[in-house]
PDB file of C-alpha atoms in Angstrom:
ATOM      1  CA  UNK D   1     -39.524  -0.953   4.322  1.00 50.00           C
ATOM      2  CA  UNK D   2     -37.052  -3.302   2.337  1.00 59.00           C
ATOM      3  CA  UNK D   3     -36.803  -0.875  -0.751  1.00 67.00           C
ATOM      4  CA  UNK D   4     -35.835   1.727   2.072  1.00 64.00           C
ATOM      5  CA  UNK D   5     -32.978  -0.653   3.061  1.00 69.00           C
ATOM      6  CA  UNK D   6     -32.147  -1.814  -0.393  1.00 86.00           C
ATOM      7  CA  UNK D   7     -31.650   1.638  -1.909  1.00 85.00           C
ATOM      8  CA  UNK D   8     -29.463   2.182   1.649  1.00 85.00           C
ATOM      9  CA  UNK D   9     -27.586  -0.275   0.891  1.00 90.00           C
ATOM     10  CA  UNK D  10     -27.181   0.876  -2.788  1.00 94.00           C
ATOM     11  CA  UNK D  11     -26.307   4.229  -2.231  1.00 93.00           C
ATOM     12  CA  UNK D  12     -23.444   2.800   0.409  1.00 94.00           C
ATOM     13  CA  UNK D  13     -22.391   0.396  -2.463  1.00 96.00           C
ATOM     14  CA  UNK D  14     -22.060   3.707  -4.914  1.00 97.00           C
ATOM     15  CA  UNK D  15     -20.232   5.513  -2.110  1.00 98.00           C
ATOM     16  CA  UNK D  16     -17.574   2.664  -1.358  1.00 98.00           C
ATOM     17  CA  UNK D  17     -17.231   2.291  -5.288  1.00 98.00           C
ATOM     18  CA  UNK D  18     -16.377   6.102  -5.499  1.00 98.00           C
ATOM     19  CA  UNK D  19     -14.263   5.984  -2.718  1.00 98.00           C
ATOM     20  CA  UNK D  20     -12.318   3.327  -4.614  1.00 98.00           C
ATOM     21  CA  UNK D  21     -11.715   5.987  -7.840  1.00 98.00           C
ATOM     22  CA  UNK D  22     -10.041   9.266  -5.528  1.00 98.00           C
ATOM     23  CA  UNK D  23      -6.334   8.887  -5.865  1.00 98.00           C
ATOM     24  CA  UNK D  24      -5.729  12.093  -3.831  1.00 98.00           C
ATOM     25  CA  UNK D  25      -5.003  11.428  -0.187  1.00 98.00           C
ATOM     26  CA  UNK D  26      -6.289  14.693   1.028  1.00 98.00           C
ATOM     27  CA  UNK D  27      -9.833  13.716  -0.904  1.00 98.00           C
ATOM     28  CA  UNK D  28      -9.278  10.133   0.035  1.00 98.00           C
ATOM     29  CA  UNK D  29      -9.494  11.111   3.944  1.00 98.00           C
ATOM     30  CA  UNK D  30     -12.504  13.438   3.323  1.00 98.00           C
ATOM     31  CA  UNK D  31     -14.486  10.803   1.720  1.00 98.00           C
ATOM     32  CA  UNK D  32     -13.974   8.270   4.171  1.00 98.00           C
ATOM     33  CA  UNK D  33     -14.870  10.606   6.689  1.00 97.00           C
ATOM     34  CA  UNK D  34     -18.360  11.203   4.745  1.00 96.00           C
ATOM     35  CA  UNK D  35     -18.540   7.724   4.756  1.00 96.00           C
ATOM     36  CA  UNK D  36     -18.539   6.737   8.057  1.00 94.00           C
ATOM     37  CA  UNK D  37     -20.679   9.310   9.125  1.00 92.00           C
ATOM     38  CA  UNK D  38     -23.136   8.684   7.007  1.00 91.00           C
ATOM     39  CA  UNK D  39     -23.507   5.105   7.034  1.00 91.00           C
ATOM     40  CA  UNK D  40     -21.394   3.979   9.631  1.00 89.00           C
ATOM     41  CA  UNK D  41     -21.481   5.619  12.804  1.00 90.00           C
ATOM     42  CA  UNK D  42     -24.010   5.447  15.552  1.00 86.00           C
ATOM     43  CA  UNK D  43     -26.721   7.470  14.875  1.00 81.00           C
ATOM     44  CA  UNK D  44     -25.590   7.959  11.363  1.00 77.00           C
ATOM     45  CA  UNK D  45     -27.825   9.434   8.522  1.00 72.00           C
ATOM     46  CA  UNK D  46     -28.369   6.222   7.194  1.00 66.00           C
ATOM     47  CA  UNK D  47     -27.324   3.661   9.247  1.00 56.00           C
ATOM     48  CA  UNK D  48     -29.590   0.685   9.679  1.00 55.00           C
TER      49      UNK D  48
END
């Protein structure tokens, strides 16, 4: 059960660091958007 939440919590980590590389706004917005929904949001993908 902890490697389930540590690779979580990696693959947020990896998301937030890409997030951090799109200079676009347009692509920006989109991955925010992925973002939340994944990890963020009730019920979300992978939210713990």
């Amino acid at each position: 059960m902890s490697t389930e939440f540590s690779d979580e919590n990696i693959e947020f980590w990896i998301a937030c660091e890409e997030f951090r590389t799109i200079t676009q706004p347009k692509k920006l917005a989109v991955k925010a958007i992925k973002i939340y929904e994944d990890y963020i949001a009730v019920q979300a993908k992978r939210e713990t």
